[in-house]
mmCIF file of C-alpha atoms in Angstrom:
data_model
loop_
_atom_site.group_PDB
_atom_site.id
_atom_site.type_symbol
_atom_site.label_atom_id
_atom_site.label_comp_id
_atom_site.label_asym_id
_atom_site.label_seq_id
_atom_site.Cartn_x
_atom_site.Cartn_y
_atom_site.Cartn_z
ATOM 1 C CA ARG A 1 12.996 11.285 9.673
ATOM 2 C CA ILE A 2 14.223 12.605 13.013
ATOM 3 C CA ALA A 3 13.347 16.185 12.103
ATOM 4 C CA LYS A 4 9.827 15.040 11.219
ATOM 5 C CA VAL A 5 9.425 13.280 14.584
ATOM 6 C CA GLU A 6 10.771 16.346 16.402
ATOM 7 C CA GLY A 7 8.383 18.584 14.489
ATOM 8 C CA GLU A 8 5.383 16.389 15.249
ATOM 9 C CA SER A 9 6.268 16.187 18.944
ATOM 10 C CA LEU A 10 6.753 19.931 19.210
ATOM 11 C CA LEU A 11 3.536 20.519 17.271
ATOM 12 C CA CYS A 12 1.596 18.294 19.696
ATOM 13 C CA ALA A 13 3.194 20.041 22.684
ATOM 14 C CA ASN A 14 2.287 23.410 21.189
ATOM 15 C CA GLN A 15 -1.277 22.248 20.626
ATOM 16 C CA VAL A 16 -1.610 21.081 24.245
ATOM 17 C CA PHE A 17 -0.204 24.386 25.480
ATOM 18 C CA SER A 18 -2.427 26.517 23.219
ATOM 19 C CA GLU A 19 -5.585 24.620 24.088
ATOM 20 C CA SER A 20 -4.857 24.759 27.801
ATOM 21 C CA ILE A 21 -4.358 28.529 27.616
ATOM 22 C CA ALA A 22 -7.517 28.964 25.537
ATOM 23 C CA ALA A 23 -9.513 26.934 28.062
ATOM 24 C CA ILE A 24 -7.750 28.194 31.184
ATOM 25 C CA ARG A 25 -11.008 28.545 33.118
ATOM 26 C CA THR A 26 -11.914 24.920 32.436
ATOM 27 C CA VAL A 27 -8.426 23.761 33.406
ATOM 28 C CA GLU A 28 -8.629 25.644 36.696
ATOM 29 C CA ALA A 29 -12.241 24.661 37.381
ATOM 30 C CA PHE A 30 -11.511 20.940 37.091
ATOM 31 C CA ASN A 31 -8.020 21.212 38.594
ATOM 32 C CA LEU A 32 -6.329 19.803 35.466
ATOM 33 C CA ARG A 33 -3.091 21.748 35.798
ATOM 34 C CA GLU A 34 -0.990 18.706 36.801
ATOM 35 C CA ARG A 35 -2.452 16.534 34.058
ATOM 36 C CA ILE A 36 -1.890 19.179 31.365
ATOM 37 C CA THR A 37 1.658 19.758 32.595
ATOM 38 C CA LYS A 38 2.460 16.031 32.437
ATOM 39 C CA LEU A 39 0.957 15.741 28.957
ATOM 40 C CA TYR A 40 2.976 18.746 27.767
ATOM 41 C CA SER A 41 6.156 17.330 29.315
ATOM 42 C CA ARG A 42 5.579 13.941 27.693
ATOM 43 C CA HIS A 43 5.339 15.523 24.246
ATOM 44 C CA LEU A 44 8.464 17.585 24.888
ATOM 45 C CA SER A 45 10.411 14.583 26.192
ATOM 46 C CA SER A 46 9.988 12.790 22.872
ATOM 47 C CA ALA A 47 11.394 15.780 20.983
ATOM 48 C CA TYR A 48 14.123 16.165 23.606
ATOM 49 C CA TYR A 49 15.210 12.544 23.137
ATOM 50 C CA HIS A 50 15.537 12.928 19.356
ATOM 51 C CA MET A 51 17.363 16.242 19.709
ATOM 52 C CA TYR A 52 19.722 14.644 22.225
ATOM 53 C CA GLN A 53 20.516 11.832 19.786
ATOM 54 C CA THR A 54 21.153 14.349 17.008
ATOM 55 C CA CYS A 55 23.485 16.391 19.211
ATOM 56 C CA LYS A 56 25.334 13.268 20.294
ATOM 57 C CA ASN A 57 25.856 12.146 16.701
ATOM 58 C CA ARG A 58 27.076 15.592 15.689
ATOM 59 C CA GLY A 59 29.458 15.571 18.631
ATOM 60 C CA TYR A 60 30.897 12.268 17.470
ATOM 61 C CA ALA A 61 31.290 13.638 13.945
ATOM 62 C CA TYR A 62 33.046 16.725 15.290
ATOM 63 C CA GLY A 63 35.357 14.540 17.381
ATOM 64 C CA ILE A 64 36.253 12.453 14.343
ATOM 65 C CA SER A 65 36.944 15.607 12.349
ATOM 66 C CA GLN A 66 39.257 16.952 15.054
ATOM 67 C CA SER A 67 40.986 13.573 15.331
ATOM 68 C CA CYS A 68 41.638 13.526 11.576
ATOM 69 C CA HIS A 69 43.002 17.037 11.746
ATOM 70 C CA TYR A 70 45.383 16.454 14.655
ATOM 71 C CA ALA A 71 46.417 12.958 13.588
ATOM 72 C CA MET A 72 47.827 14.477 10.419
ATOM 73 C CA TYR A 73 50.608 16.355 12.269
ATOM 74 C CA PRO A 74 52.693 13.343 13.358
ATOM 75 C CA VAL A 75 52.052 11.571 10.062
ATOM 76 C CA VAL A 76 53.205 14.580 8.074
ATOM 77 C CA PHE A 77 56.301 15.163 10.182
ATOM 78 C CA LEU A 78 57.224 11.484 9.892
ATOM 79 C CA LEU A 79 56.717 11.613 6.130
ATOM 80 C CA GLY A 80 58.709 14.849 5.922
ATOM 81 C CA SER A 81 61.628 13.438 7.872
ATOM 82 C CA ARG A 82 61.676 10.364 5.608
ATOM 83 C CA LEU A 83 61.645 12.556 2.500
ATOM 84 C CA ILE A 84 64.521 14.685 3.801
ATOM 85 C CA GLU A 85 66.501 11.612 4.833
ATOM 86 C CA THR A 86 65.998 9.358 1.806
ATOM 87 C CA GLN A 87 64.934 11.557 -1.107
ATOM 88 C CA GLY A 88 67.124 14.567 -0.436
ATOM 89 C CA TYR A 89 64.230 16.995 -0.058
ATOM 90 C CA SER A 90 65.022 20.437 1.281
ATOM 91 C CA PHE A 91 63.254 21.881 4.299
ATOM 92 C CA GLN A 92 61.254 24.162 2.006
ATOM 93 C CA ASN A 93 60.003 21.194 -0.021
ATOM 94 C CA MET A 94 59.162 19.344 3.184
ATOM 95 C CA MET A 95 57.135 22.320 4.445
ATOM 96 C CA THR A 96 55.281 22.451 1.120
ATOM 97 C CA VAL A 97 54.337 18.802 1.565
ATOM 98 C CA PHE A 98 53.507 19.524 5.219
ATOM 99 C CA PHE A 99 51.017 22.270 4.361
ATOM 100 C CA ALA A 100 49.474 20.236 1.548
ATOM 101 C CA MET A 101 48.902 17.312 3.911
ATOM 102 C CA ILE A 102 47.608 19.507 6.747
ATOM 103 C CA TRP A 103 45.100 21.274 4.525
ATOM 104 C CA SER A 104 43.932 17.971 3.073
ATOM 105 C CA GLY A 105 43.499 16.617 6.614
ATOM 106 C CA ALA A 106 41.486 19.705 7.545
ATOM 107 C CA ALA A 107 39.306 19.194 4.467
ATOM 108 C CA ILE A 108 38.677 15.552 5.405
ATOM 109 C CA GLY A 109 37.761 16.641 8.922
ATOM 110 C CA ASP A 110 35.368 19.276 7.597
ATOM 111 C CA ILE A 111 33.678 16.659 5.456
ATOM 112 C CA PHE A 112 32.939 14.582 8.574
ATOM 113 C CA THR A 113 31.655 17.659 10.384
ATOM 114 C CA MET A 114 29.325 18.673 7.576
ATOM 115 C CA ALA A 115 28.139 15.156 6.734
ATOM 116 C CA THR A 116 25.179 15.494 9.106
ATOM 117 C CA ASP A 117 23.925 18.552 7.210
ATOM 118 C CA LEU A 118 24.125 17.040 3.720
ATOM 119 C CA GLY A 119 20.563 15.708 3.863
ATOM 120 C CA ARG A 120 19.145 19.056 4.894
ATOM 121 C CA GLY A 121 21.230 20.824 2.277
ATOM 122 C CA ALA A 122 19.971 18.500 -0.443
ATOM 123 C CA GLN A 123 16.372 19.082 0.657
ATOM 124 C CA ALA A 124 16.889 22.857 0.720
ATOM 125 C CA LEU A 125 18.449 22.791 -2.745
ATOM 126 C CA GLU A 126 15.538 20.745 -4.059
ATOM 127 C CA ASP A 127 13.064 23.251 -2.574
ATOM 128 C CA ILE A 128 14.935 26.170 -4.143
ATOM 129 C CA ILE A 129 14.999 24.505 -7.559
ATOM 130 C CA THR A 130 11.271 23.714 -7.445
ATOM 131 C CA ARG A 131 10.499 27.322 -6.505
ATOM 132 C CA ILE A 132 12.662 28.672 -9.303
ATOM 133 C CA ASP A 133 11.133 26.299 -11.861
ATOM 134 C CA ARG A 134 7.496 26.873 -10.891
ATOM 135 C CA LYS A 135 5.245 28.760 -13.254
ATOM 136 C CA LEU A 136 4.051 32.173 -12.230
ATOM 137 C CA LYS A 137 0.321 32.863 -12.181
#
């Protein structure tokens, strides 16, 4: 939905710009430069707002992914110390558990980072499948 709104806003801004260049003599003759500039800026501001929201949401997702990744270190070391203390694990076994937990935390973080692109990926995959399945003329 947001990509569609951005596309429409940018398309309208492009149309205003193209028409003002095509009719540059009329724009200058009637002194419409300020009006055209404001109209162009208004169309761009709508797209800018939606792009800003998208960037903000992706920033939050990236922050969550980094938090998951770095929050795993103290949890894993605490778990490792408990395993060594109570279960008699060796340091090598603890490090094996450590790396398994760290890589799983990194995978969880990557899932949060890529979650914003899942919709676009699904749409791209659907487009590819329809192009592969279409009948040739």
